[in-house]
mmCIF file of C-alpha atoms and ligand atoms in Angstrom:
data_model
loop_
_atom_site.group_PDB
_atom_site.id
_atom_site.type_symbol
_atom_site.label_atom_id
_atom_site.label_comp_id
_atom_site.label_asym_id
_atom_site.label_seq_id
_atom_site.Cartn_x
_atom_site.Cartn_y
_atom_site.Cartn_z
ATOM 1 C CA MET A 1 -28.239 -21.294 89.354
ATOM 2 C CA GLU A 2 -31.864 -20.286 90.212
ATOM 3 C CA ILE A 3 -33.466 -18.627 87.158
ATOM 4 C CA SER A 4 -35.643 -15.551 87.691
ATOM 5 C CA LEU A 5 -39.452 -15.711 87.688
ATOM 6 C CA GLU A 6 -39.400 -13.509 84.572
ATOM 7 C CA LYS A 7 -37.103 -15.971 82.795
ATOM 8 C CA LYS A 8 -39.286 -18.916 83.844
ATOM 9 C CA PHE A 9 -42.323 -17.111 82.405
ATOM 10 C CA GLU A 10 -40.515 -16.313 79.155
ATOM 11 C CA ASN A 11 -39.300 -19.916 78.816
ATOM 12 C CA LYS A 12 -42.866 -21.202 79.187
ATOM 13 C CA ILE A 13 -44.076 -18.800 76.469
ATOM 14 C CA ALA A 14 -41.169 -19.754 74.199
ATOM 15 C CA GLU A 15 -41.941 -23.471 74.702
ATOM 16 C CA ASP A 16 -45.623 -22.772 73.881
ATOM 17 C CA LEU A 17 -46.675 -23.979 77.363
ATOM 18 C CA LYS A 18 -49.795 -22.584 78.978
ATOM 19 C CA ILE A 19 -49.566 -19.948 81.693
ATOM 20 C CA GLU A 20 -51.888 -20.945 84.547
ATOM 21 C CA PRO A 21 -53.519 -18.733 87.209
ATOM 22 C CA GLN A 22 -51.086 -19.846 89.937
ATOM 23 C CA ASP A 23 -48.032 -19.079 87.747
ATOM 24 C CA TRP A 24 -46.008 -15.906 88.180
ATOM 25 C CA MET A 25 -46.733 -13.493 85.308
ATOM 26 C CA PRO A 26 -45.704 -9.906 84.475
ATOM 27 C CA ASP A 27 -48.265 -7.348 85.686
ATOM 28 C CA GLU A 28 -48.663 -6.126 82.089
ATOM 29 C CA TYR A 29 -49.476 -9.672 80.889
ATOM 30 C CA ARG A 30 -52.149 -9.975 83.577
ATOM 31 C CA LYS A 31 -53.472 -6.481 82.799
ATOM 32 C CA THR A 32 -53.818 -7.000 79.047
ATOM 33 C CA LEU A 33 -55.504 -10.365 79.590
ATOM 34 C CA VAL A 34 -58.034 -8.846 82.007
ATOM 35 C CA ARG A 35 -58.639 -6.135 79.401
ATOM 36 C CA GLN A 36 -59.109 -8.539 76.469
ATOM 37 C CA ILE A 37 -60.988 -11.366 78.234
ATOM 38 C CA SER A 38 -63.393 -9.051 80.074
ATOM 39 C CA GLN A 39 -64.137 -7.127 76.862
ATOM 40 C CA HIS A 40 -64.642 -10.418 75.075
ATOM 41 C CA ALA A 41 -67.149 -11.398 77.799
ATOM 42 C CA HIS A 42 -68.900 -8.012 77.512
ATOM 43 C CA SER A 43 -69.163 -8.565 73.738
ATOM 44 C CA GLU A 44 -70.870 -11.916 74.247
ATOM 45 C CA VAL A 45 -73.432 -10.506 76.698
ATOM 46 C CA VAL A 46 -74.158 -7.294 74.786
ATOM 47 C CA GLY A 47 -74.212 -9.422 71.606
ATOM 48 C CA MET A 48 -77.393 -11.091 72.909
ATOM 49 C CA LEU A 49 -79.336 -7.845 72.480
ATOM 50 C CA PRO A 50 -79.598 -7.395 68.681
ATOM 51 C CA GLU A 51 -80.835 -10.985 68.339
ATOM 52 C CA ALA A 52 -83.133 -10.886 71.390
ATOM 53 C CA ASN A 53 -84.997 -8.189 69.450
ATOM 54 C CA TRP A 54 -86.180 -10.888 67.002
ATOM 55 C CA LEU A 55 -87.022 -13.742 69.366
ATOM 56 C CA THR A 56 -90.696 -12.765 69.444
ATOM 57 C CA ARG A 57 -90.705 -12.008 65.710
ATOM 58 C CA ALA A 58 -89.117 -15.203 64.356
ATOM 59 C CA PRO A 59 -91.051 -16.444 61.268
ATOM 60 C CA SER A 60 -91.507 -19.995 62.598
ATOM 61 C CA LEU A 61 -91.242 -22.019 65.798
ATOM 62 C CA LYS A 62 -88.174 -23.791 64.362
ATOM 63 C CA ARG A 63 -86.386 -20.475 63.715
ATOM 64 C CA LYS A 64 -87.396 -19.198 67.152
ATOM 65 C CA ILE A 65 -85.975 -22.310 68.868
ATOM 66 C CA ALA A 66 -82.651 -22.045 66.984
ATOM 67 C CA LEU A 67 -82.330 -18.314 67.733
ATOM 68 C CA LEU A 68 -83.279 -18.852 71.389
ATOM 69 C CA ALA A 69 -80.605 -21.536 71.712
ATOM 70 C CA LYS A 70 -78.027 -19.211 70.138
ATOM 71 C CA VAL A 71 -78.868 -16.269 72.407
ATOM 72 C CA GLN A 72 -78.695 -18.541 75.455
ATOM 73 C CA ASP A 73 -75.306 -19.840 74.261
ATOM 74 C CA GLU A 74 -73.966 -16.284 74.040
ATOM 75 C CA GLY A 75 -74.947 -15.658 77.653
ATOM 76 C CA GLY A 76 -73.076 -18.832 78.598
ATOM 77 C CA HIS A 77 -70.020 -17.699 76.636
ATOM 78 C CA GLY A 78 -70.070 -14.488 78.626
ATOM 79 C CA LEU A 79 -70.108 -16.457 81.899
ATOM 80 C CA TYR A 80 -67.155 -18.704 80.834
ATOM 81 C CA LEU A 81 -65.167 -15.623 79.893
ATOM 82 C CA TYR A 82 -65.987 -13.636 83.054
ATOM 83 C CA SER A 83 -64.913 -16.731 85.010
ATOM 84 C CA ALA A 84 -61.679 -16.942 82.997
ATOM 85 C CA ALA A 85 -61.014 -13.262 83.720
ATOM 86 C CA GLU A 86 -61.717 -13.786 87.460
ATOM 87 C CA THR A 87 -58.815 -16.294 87.608
ATOM 88 C CA LEU A 88 -56.594 -13.219 87.066
ATOM 89 C CA GLY A 89 -57.834 -11.637 90.284
ATOM 90 C CA VAL A 90 -60.436 -9.231 88.931
ATOM 91 C CA SER A 91 -63.963 -9.293 90.426
ATOM 92 C CA ARG A 92 -67.131 -9.828 88.397
ATOM 93 C CA ASP A 93 -68.666 -6.711 89.933
ATOM 94 C CA SER A 94 -65.759 -4.500 88.847
ATOM 95 C CA MET A 95 -65.912 -5.846 85.286
ATOM 96 C CA ILE A 96 -69.668 -5.259 85.107
ATOM 97 C CA GLU A 97 -69.197 -1.766 86.561
ATOM 98 C CA ASP A 98 -66.561 -0.987 83.877
ATOM 99 C CA LEU A 99 -69.019 -2.062 81.166
ATOM 100 C CA HIS A 100 -71.906 -0.035 82.590
ATOM 101 C CA SER A 101 -69.787 3.073 83.128
ATOM 102 C CA GLY A 102 -68.479 2.954 79.540
ATOM 103 C CA LYS A 103 -64.899 2.429 80.776
ATOM 104 C CA ALA A 104 -64.712 -1.027 79.164
ATOM 105 C CA LYS A 105 -65.229 -1.765 75.480
ATOM 106 C CA TYR A 106 -67.203 -4.455 73.756
ATOM 107 C CA SER A 107 -67.246 -5.360 70.063
ATOM 108 C CA SER A 108 -68.413 -2.437 67.946
ATOM 109 C CA ILE A 109 -70.519 -4.750 65.772
ATOM 110 C CA PHE A 110 -73.218 -4.905 68.440
ATOM 111 C CA ASN A 111 -73.868 -1.187 68.184
ATOM 112 C CA TYR A 112 -75.678 -1.559 64.878
ATOM 113 C CA PRO A 113 -79.468 -2.076 64.751
ATOM 114 C CA SER A 114 -81.030 -5.391 63.697
ATOM 115 C CA LEU A 115 -83.735 -4.083 61.327
ATOM 116 C CA THR A 116 -85.143 -7.186 59.584
ATOM 117 C CA TRP A 117 -85.273 -10.954 60.055
ATOM 118 C CA ALA A 118 -82.494 -11.249 57.443
ATOM 119 C CA ASP A 119 -80.236 -9.536 60.002
ATOM 120 C CA MET A 120 -80.514 -12.691 62.114
ATOM 121 C CA GLY A 121 -79.053 -14.550 59.149
ATOM 122 C CA ALA A 122 -76.341 -11.988 58.482
ATOM 123 C CA ILE A 123 -75.358 -11.828 62.170
ATOM 124 C CA GLY A 124 -75.077 -15.616 62.501
ATOM 125 C CA TRP A 125 -73.251 -15.961 59.175
ATOM 126 C CA LEU A 126 -70.944 -12.907 59.316
ATOM 127 C CA VAL A 127 -70.594 -11.910 62.991
ATOM 128 C CA ASP A 128 -70.289 -15.437 64.353
ATOM 129 C CA GLY A 129 -68.250 -16.335 61.275
ATOM 130 C CA ALA A 130 -65.799 -13.540 62.104
ATOM 131 C CA ALA A 131 -65.862 -14.491 65.792
ATOM 132 C CA ILE A 132 -64.977 -18.087 64.869
ATOM 133 C CA MET A 133 -61.978 -16.924 62.801
ATOM 134 C CA ASN A 134 -60.711 -15.002 65.802
ATOM 135 C CA GLN A 135 -61.650 -17.562 68.457
ATOM 136 C CA VAL A 136 -60.146 -20.600 66.708
ATOM 137 C CA ALA A 137 -56.806 -18.782 66.882
ATOM 138 C CA LEU A 138 -57.471 -17.983 70.554
ATOM 139 C CA CYS A 139 -57.759 -21.734 71.311
ATOM 140 C CA ARG A 140 -53.931 -21.533 71.159
ATOM 141 C CA THR A 141 -53.575 -18.411 73.317
ATOM 142 C CA SER A 142 -50.913 -18.668 76.011
ATOM 143 C CA TYR A 143 -53.243 -18.184 79.010
ATOM 144 C CA GLY A 144 -54.688 -21.587 79.974
ATOM 145 C CA PRO A 145 -58.192 -20.690 81.231
ATOM 146 C CA TYR A 146 -58.794 -18.449 78.163
ATOM 147 C CA ALA A 147 -57.637 -21.117 75.694
ATOM 148 C CA ARG A 148 -59.824 -23.760 77.365
ATOM 149 C CA ALA A 149 -62.889 -21.488 77.386
ATOM 150 C CA MET A 150 -62.376 -21.000 73.646
ATOM 151 C CA VAL A 151 -62.545 -24.719 72.838
ATOM 152 C CA ARG A 152 -66.129 -25.044 74.132
ATOM 153 C CA ILE A 153 -67.163 -21.668 72.723
ATOM 154 C CA CYS A 154 -65.886 -22.480 69.208
ATOM 155 C CA LYS A 155 -67.962 -25.681 69.088
ATOM 156 C CA GLU A 156 -71.119 -23.684 69.809
ATOM 157 C CA GLU A 157 -70.145 -20.842 67.443
ATOM 158 C CA SER A 158 -70.090 -23.205 64.464
ATOM 159 C CA PHE A 159 -73.788 -24.010 65.132
ATOM 160 C CA HIS A 160 -74.437 -20.225 65.346
ATOM 161 C CA GLN A 161 -72.742 -19.588 62.025
ATOM 162 C CA ARG A 162 -74.547 -22.485 60.301
ATOM 163 C CA GLN A 163 -78.006 -21.437 61.461
ATOM 164 C CA GLY A 164 -77.315 -17.895 60.227
ATOM 165 C CA TYR A 165 -76.107 -19.078 56.832
ATOM 166 C CA GLN A 166 -79.134 -21.352 56.544
ATOM 167 C CA ILE A 167 -81.439 -18.340 57.080
ATOM 168 C CA MET A 168 -79.553 -16.444 54.329
ATOM 169 C CA LEU A 169 -79.809 -19.481 51.994
ATOM 170 C CA THR A 170 -83.579 -19.722 52.532
ATOM 171 C CA LEU A 171 -84.080 -16.003 51.884
ATOM 172 C CA SER A 172 -81.732 -15.914 48.871
ATOM 173 C CA ASN A 173 -83.660 -18.775 47.285
ATOM 174 C CA GLY A 174 -87.008 -17.262 48.231
ATOM 175 C CA SER A 175 -89.167 -14.523 46.747
ATOM 176 C CA THR A 176 -87.708 -11.358 45.207
ATOM 177 C CA GLU A 177 -88.530 -9.470 48.402
ATOM 178 C CA GLN A 178 -86.791 -12.105 50.524
ATOM 179 C CA LYS A 179 -83.655 -12.014 48.342
ATOM 180 C CA GLU A 180 -83.653 -8.202 48.519
ATOM 181 C CA MET A 181 -83.942 -8.437 52.321
ATOM 182 C CA ALA A 182 -80.903 -10.768 52.423
ATOM 183 C CA GLN A 183 -78.900 -8.427 50.146
ATOM 184 C CA ASP A 184 -79.858 -5.410 52.291
ATOM 185 C CA ALA A 185 -78.651 -7.245 55.428
ATOM 186 C CA LEU A 186 -75.330 -8.154 53.736
ATOM 187 C CA ASN A 187 -74.945 -4.509 52.686
ATOM 188 C CA ARG A 188 -75.357 -3.314 56.294
ATOM 189 C CA TRP A 189 -73.364 -5.987 58.124
ATOM 190 C CA TRP A 190 -70.404 -6.647 55.795
ATOM 191 C CA TRP A 191 -68.151 -3.720 56.719
ATOM 192 C CA PRO A 192 -68.941 -3.722 60.490
ATOM 193 C CA ALA A 193 -68.023 -7.457 60.439
ATOM 194 C CA LEU A 194 -64.593 -6.607 58.971
ATOM 195 C CA MET A 195 -64.173 -4.028 61.747
ATOM 196 C CA MET A 196 -64.584 -6.808 64.370
ATOM 197 C CA PHE A 197 -60.943 -7.780 63.775
ATOM 198 C CA GLY A 198 -59.777 -4.403 65.101
ATOM 199 C CA PRO A 199 -57.657 -1.654 63.587
ATOM 200 C CA LYS A 200 -54.961 -2.297 60.997
ATOM 201 C CA ASP A 201 -51.906 -3.992 62.507
ATOM 202 C CA SER A 202 -50.003 -0.747 61.997
ATOM 203 C CA ASP A 203 -52.607 1.091 64.135
ATOM 204 C CA SER A 204 -52.926 -1.542 66.865
ATOM 205 C CA PRO A 205 -51.278 -0.449 70.141
ATOM 206 C CA ASN A 206 -51.694 -3.884 71.774
ATOM 207 C CA SER A 207 -50.785 -6.313 68.994
ATOM 208 C CA GLU A 208 -47.006 -6.243 69.154
ATOM 209 C CA GLN A 209 -46.870 -7.123 72.877
ATOM 210 C CA SER A 210 -49.829 -9.539 72.680
ATOM 211 C CA THR A 211 -48.139 -11.368 69.815
ATOM 212 C CA ARG A 212 -44.829 -11.568 71.686
ATOM 213 C CA TRP A 213 -46.645 -13.085 74.667
ATOM 214 C CA ARG A 214 -48.574 -15.444 72.321
ATOM 215 C CA ILE A 215 -51.879 -14.038 73.522
ATOM 216 C CA LYS A 216 -52.515 -13.237 69.876
ATOM 217 C CA ARG A 217 -51.490 -16.003 67.473
ATOM 218 C CA LEU A 218 -52.555 -14.234 64.268
ATOM 219 C CA SER A 219 -52.681 -10.501 63.684
ATOM 220 C CA ASN A 220 -55.813 -8.397 63.136
ATOM 221 C CA ASP A 221 -55.090 -8.120 59.400
ATOM 222 C CA GLU A 222 -54.249 -11.830 58.995
ATOM 223 C CA LEU A 223 -57.546 -12.857 60.649
ATOM 224 C CA ARG A 224 -59.509 -10.289 58.619
ATOM 225 C CA GLN A 225 -57.976 -11.640 55.398
ATOM 226 C CA LYS A 226 -58.812 -15.239 56.369
ATOM 227 C CA PHE A 227 -62.401 -14.172 57.026
ATOM 228 C CA VAL A 228 -62.760 -12.364 53.654
ATOM 229 C CA ASP A 229 -61.240 -15.310 51.744
ATOM 230 C CA ALA A 230 -63.618 -17.758 53.450
ATOM 231 C CA THR A 231 -66.763 -15.618 53.273
ATOM 232 C CA VAL A 232 -66.775 -14.107 49.769
ATOM 233 C CA PRO A 233 -67.314 -17.553 48.123
ATOM 234 C CA GLN A 234 -70.230 -18.126 50.542
ATOM 235 C CA ALA A 235 -71.806 -14.825 49.412
ATOM 236 C CA LEU A 236 -71.338 -15.834 45.773
ATOM 237 C CA PHE A 237 -73.013 -19.202 46.493
ATOM 238 C CA LEU A 238 -75.978 -17.269 47.924
ATOM 239 C CA GLY A 239 -76.137 -15.237 44.730
ATOM 240 C CA LEU A 240 -75.564 -12.057 46.750
ATOM 241 C CA THR A 241 -73.171 -9.193 46.032
ATOM 242 C CA VAL A 242 -70.529 -8.208 48.571
ATOM 243 C CA PRO A 243 -70.905 -4.415 48.983
ATOM 244 C CA ASP A 244 -67.288 -3.594 48.058
ATOM 245 C CA LYS A 245 -66.617 -2.184 44.580
ATOM 246 C CA ASP A 246 -62.857 -2.737 45.071
ATOM 247 C CA LEU A 247 -63.178 -6.460 45.863
ATOM 248 C CA TYR A 248 -61.397 -8.798 43.434
ATOM 249 C CA TRP A 249 -59.618 -12.177 43.406
ATOM 250 C CA ASP A 250 -55.835 -11.786 43.199
ATOM 251 C CA GLU A 251 -54.453 -14.861 41.439
ATOM 252 C CA ASN A 252 -50.896 -14.099 42.549
ATOM 253 C CA SER A 253 -51.610 -14.056 46.265
ATOM 254 C CA LYS A 254 -54.504 -16.549 45.892
ATOM 255 C CA SER A 255 -56.669 -14.271 48.054
ATOM 256 C CA TYR A 256 -59.202 -11.484 47.747
ATOM 257 C CA ARG A 257 -58.125 -7.846 47.660
ATOM 258 C CA PHE A 258 -60.736 -5.618 49.278
ATOM 259 C CA GLY A 259 -61.506 -1.934 49.713
ATOM 260 C CA GLU A 260 -60.483 0.410 52.529
ATOM 261 C CA ILE A 261 -62.458 0.134 55.774
ATOM 262 C CA ASN A 262 -64.085 3.378 56.974
ATOM 263 C CA TRP A 263 -61.814 3.841 59.991
ATOM 264 C CA ASP A 264 -63.575 7.065 61.020
ATOM 265 C CA GLU A 265 -66.788 5.042 61.385
ATOM 266 C CA PHE A 266 -64.875 2.335 63.285
ATOM 267 C CA TRP A 267 -63.408 4.712 65.871
ATOM 268 C CA THR A 268 -66.668 6.688 66.162
ATOM 269 C CA VAL A 269 -68.516 3.485 67.114
ATOM 270 C CA VAL A 270 -65.676 2.239 69.359
ATOM 271 C CA LYS A 271 -65.685 5.567 71.162
ATOM 272 C CA GLY A 272 -69.389 5.245 71.967
ATOM 273 C CA ASP A 273 -71.129 7.220 69.217
ATOM 274 C CA GLY A 274 -72.491 4.356 67.120
ATOM 275 C CA PRO A 275 -76.199 3.955 66.225
ATOM 276 C CA CYS A 276 -77.072 1.849 69.310
ATOM 277 C CA ASN A 277 -74.271 2.341 71.882
ATOM 278 C CA LYS A 278 -76.346 4.263 74.419
ATOM 279 C CA ASP A 279 -79.369 1.986 74.035
ATOM 280 C CA ARG A 280 -77.253 -1.180 74.462
ATOM 281 C CA ILE A 281 -75.679 0.027 77.707
ATOM 282 C CA GLN A 282 -78.994 1.294 79.098
ATOM 283 C CA THR A 283 -80.567 -2.111 78.330
ATOM 284 C CA ARG A 284 -77.649 -3.917 80.004
ATOM 285 C CA ILE A 285 -77.869 -1.714 83.124
ATOM 286 C CA LYS A 286 -81.639 -2.270 83.375
ATOM 287 C CA ALA A 287 -81.247 -6.059 82.973
ATOM 288 C CA HIS A 288 -78.544 -6.077 85.658
ATOM 289 C CA GLU A 289 -80.716 -4.106 88.066
ATOM 290 C CA ASN A 290 -83.752 -6.303 87.361
ATOM 291 C CA GLY A 291 -81.613 -9.365 88.045
ATOM 292 C CA GLU A 292 -80.450 -8.165 91.486
ATOM 293 C CA TRP A 293 -83.021 -10.355 93.290
ATOM 294 C CA VAL A 294 -81.799 -13.473 91.429
ATOM 295 C CA ARG A 295 -78.192 -12.840 92.501
ATOM 296 C CA GLU A 296 -79.292 -12.164 96.103
ATOM 297 C CA ALA A 297 -81.389 -15.346 96.197
ATOM 298 C CA ALA A 298 -78.552 -17.420 94.725
ATOM 299 C CA LEU A 299 -76.032 -16.000 97.216
ATOM 300 C CA ALA A 300 -78.476 -16.539 100.131
ATOM 301 C CA TYR A 301 -79.031 -20.131 99.051
ATOM 302 C CA ALA A 302 -75.268 -20.733 98.702
ATOM 303 C CA ALA A 303 -74.656 -19.254 102.183
ATOM 304 C CA LYS A 304 -77.390 -21.477 103.677
ATOM 305 C CA GLN A 305 -75.896 -24.559 101.993
ATOM 306 C CA HIS A 306 -72.476 -23.576 103.308
ATOM 307 C CA ASP A 307 -73.830 -23.208 106.873
ATOM 308 C CA ARG A 308 -75.603 -26.547 106.613
ATOM 309 C CA SER A 309 -72.506 -28.402 105.385
ATOM 310 C CA SER A 310 -70.196 -26.751 107.948
ATOM 311 C CA LYS A 311 -72.668 -27.758 110.777
ATOM 312 C CA MET A 312 -72.628 -31.341 109.463
ATOM 313 C CA VAL A 313 -68.801 -31.375 109.404
ATOM 314 C CA GLY A 314 -68.575 -29.489 112.761
HETATM 315 N N1 3HC B 401 -64.868 -3.116 68.816
HETATM 316 C C1 3HC B 401 -64.536 -2.414 69.928
HETATM 317 N N2 3HC B 401 -63.249 -2.157 70.288
HETATM 318 C C2 3HC B 401 -62.285 -2.646 69.498
HETATM 319 C C3 3HC B 401 -62.551 -3.410 68.347
HETATM 320 C C4 3HC B 401 -63.915 -3.628 68.017
HETATM 321 N N3 3HC B 401 -64.264 -4.307 66.929
HETATM 322 N N4 3HC B 401 -61.364 -3.760 67.784
HETATM 323 C C5 3HC B 401 -60.404 -3.236 68.559
HETATM 324 N N5 3HC B 401 -60.950 -2.568 69.574
HETATM 325 C C6 3HC B 401 -60.241 -1.815 70.620
HETATM 326 C C7 3HC B 401 -59.352 -2.715 71.447
HETATM 327 O O1 3HC B 401 -60.059 -3.267 72.550
HETATM 328 C C8 3HC B 401 -58.285 -1.706 71.880
HETATM 329 O O2 3HC B 401 -58.794 -0.883 72.920
HETATM 330 P P1 3HC B 401 -58.342 -1.135 74.458
HETATM 331 O O3 3HC B 401 -56.824 -1.129 74.452
HETATM 332 O O4 3HC B 401 -58.964 0.004 75.218
HETATM 333 O O5 3HC B 401 -58.910 -2.482 74.825
HETATM 334 C C9 3HC B 401 -58.155 -0.778 70.666
HETATM 335 O O6 3HC B 401 -59.375 -0.910 69.942
HETATM 336 C C10 3HC B 401 -56.962 -1.111 69.780
HETATM 337 O O7 3HC B 401 -57.156 -2.398 69.232
HETATM 338 P P2 3HC B 401 -55.998 -3.513 69.312
HETATM 339 O O8 3HC B 401 -56.013 -4.270 68.046
HETATM 340 O O9 3HC B 401 -54.687 -2.862 69.731
HETATM 341 O O10 3HC B 401 -56.530 -4.352 70.539
HETATM 342 P P3 3HC B 401 -56.380 -5.944 70.745
HETATM 343 O O11 3HC B 401 -54.948 -6.339 70.584
HETATM 344 O O12 3HC B 401 -57.057 -6.234 72.007
HETATM 345 O O13 3HC B 401 -57.175 -6.590 69.511
HETATM 346 C C11 3HC B 401 -59.289 -7.729 69.288
HETATM 347 C C12 3HC B 401 -58.582 -6.356 69.393
HETATM 348 C C13 3HC B 401 -58.859 -8.393 67.986
HETATM 349 C C14 3HC B 401 -60.804 -7.514 69.311
HETATM 350 C C15 3HC B 401 -58.844 -8.565 70.488
HETATM 351 O O14 3HC B 401 -59.111 -7.865 71.662
HETATM 352 C C16 3HC B 401 -59.518 -9.925 70.562
HETATM 353 O O15 3HC B 401 -59.152 -10.836 69.841
HETATM 354 N N6 3HC B 401 -60.510 -10.053 71.473
HETATM 355 C C17 3HC B 401 -61.123 -11.360 71.696
HETATM 356 C C18 3HC B 401 -62.205 -11.625 70.695
HETATM 357 C C19 3HC B 401 -63.353 -10.644 70.849
HETATM 358 O O16 3HC B 401 -63.430 -9.876 71.742
HETATM 359 N N7 3HC B 401 -64.274 -10.705 69.907
HETATM 360 C C20 3HC B 401 -65.397 -9.785 69.970
HETATM 361 C C21 3HC B 401 -66.584 -10.413 69.415
HETATM 362 S S1 3HC B 401 -67.183 -11.700 70.408
HETATM 363 C C22 3HC B 401 -68.474 -12.222 69.504
HETATM 364 O O17 3HC B 401 -68.658 -11.791 68.423
HETATM 365 C C23 3HC B 401 -69.333 -13.238 70.106
HETATM 366 C C24 3HC B 401 -70.103 -14.015 69.110
HETATM 367 O O18 3HC B 401 -70.612 -15.143 69.780
HETATM 368 C C25 3HC B 401 -71.237 -13.267 68.538
#
């Protein structure tokens, strides 16, 4: 007896097989993947901005080269993810339009200002550290192109996290002013990094369905806990203080207990009223407009190549 397309899809998910672009999938599965993958791509591209601010101010050529490589990587991550989203039938232009119009989200973390060089350390260490936690789990997501994009991205993220931690190590072992700069950066980036994992599971409208479809393999709270347990010892090794008076090691659960996240701040930033939201979008729109000629030239060249090859075949 012929089984339904829905049943075939559900069997593949249950057997932990990848769903591929040509496979039948529920409209809602497609829709939530376009939502998540495109917003992930937006986060990568907007995430270039806080660090780009310090490319010309890096304290040495070596630091500048490492930061330049990281920022370029993030742009590449955005391209992989836009391409993964396009396999679901959404156009690049419509995704970019949704970002520029404010309709689409991107990670709230990138709406905070990068005020000192130590922020480059804190962003690499904490933001890319949190992204790795989330993205390693996404290597097992049920949608094939997304999972495969994650494998390459995670390899590059580990370099990003290491170069950030190395900056923090240098500053923490440096002069009093340098150590204070590192502590100030940890104070400002710690809580926004915890917010990267999203709202509490109990407040997450998408998690239940995304978990059932194995888009999400670990919940927001599980990933956040993994990040805290991995990162607090790193802060202690730096000789820095995590800015959470309620943080303590719980011997019973063998994990850290931490204070309540400021969810008002989270939703304020997510809804567009963070310190840098408007500036980030304006900068993205300007960069897109300034890049129009590059896209036109690339498309003209591709069309010419296509004509040439079809004449040769014809
Ligand atoms: N910033 C902005 N919006 C957020 C957010 C955050 N930190 N956390 C959650 N949200 C939004 C969600 O997008 C959702 O809104 P939507 O339905 O309009 O999209 C709403 O808040 C409710 O959250 P949910 O938990 O229900 O949503 P999800 O199930 O999608 O989970 C997520 C949120 C964990 C961020 C998930 O979307 C995800 O894993 N995304 C892929 C990873 C990602 O985007 N990471 C962002 C950082 S990328 C990065 O840091 C790059 C690095 O190289 C620097």
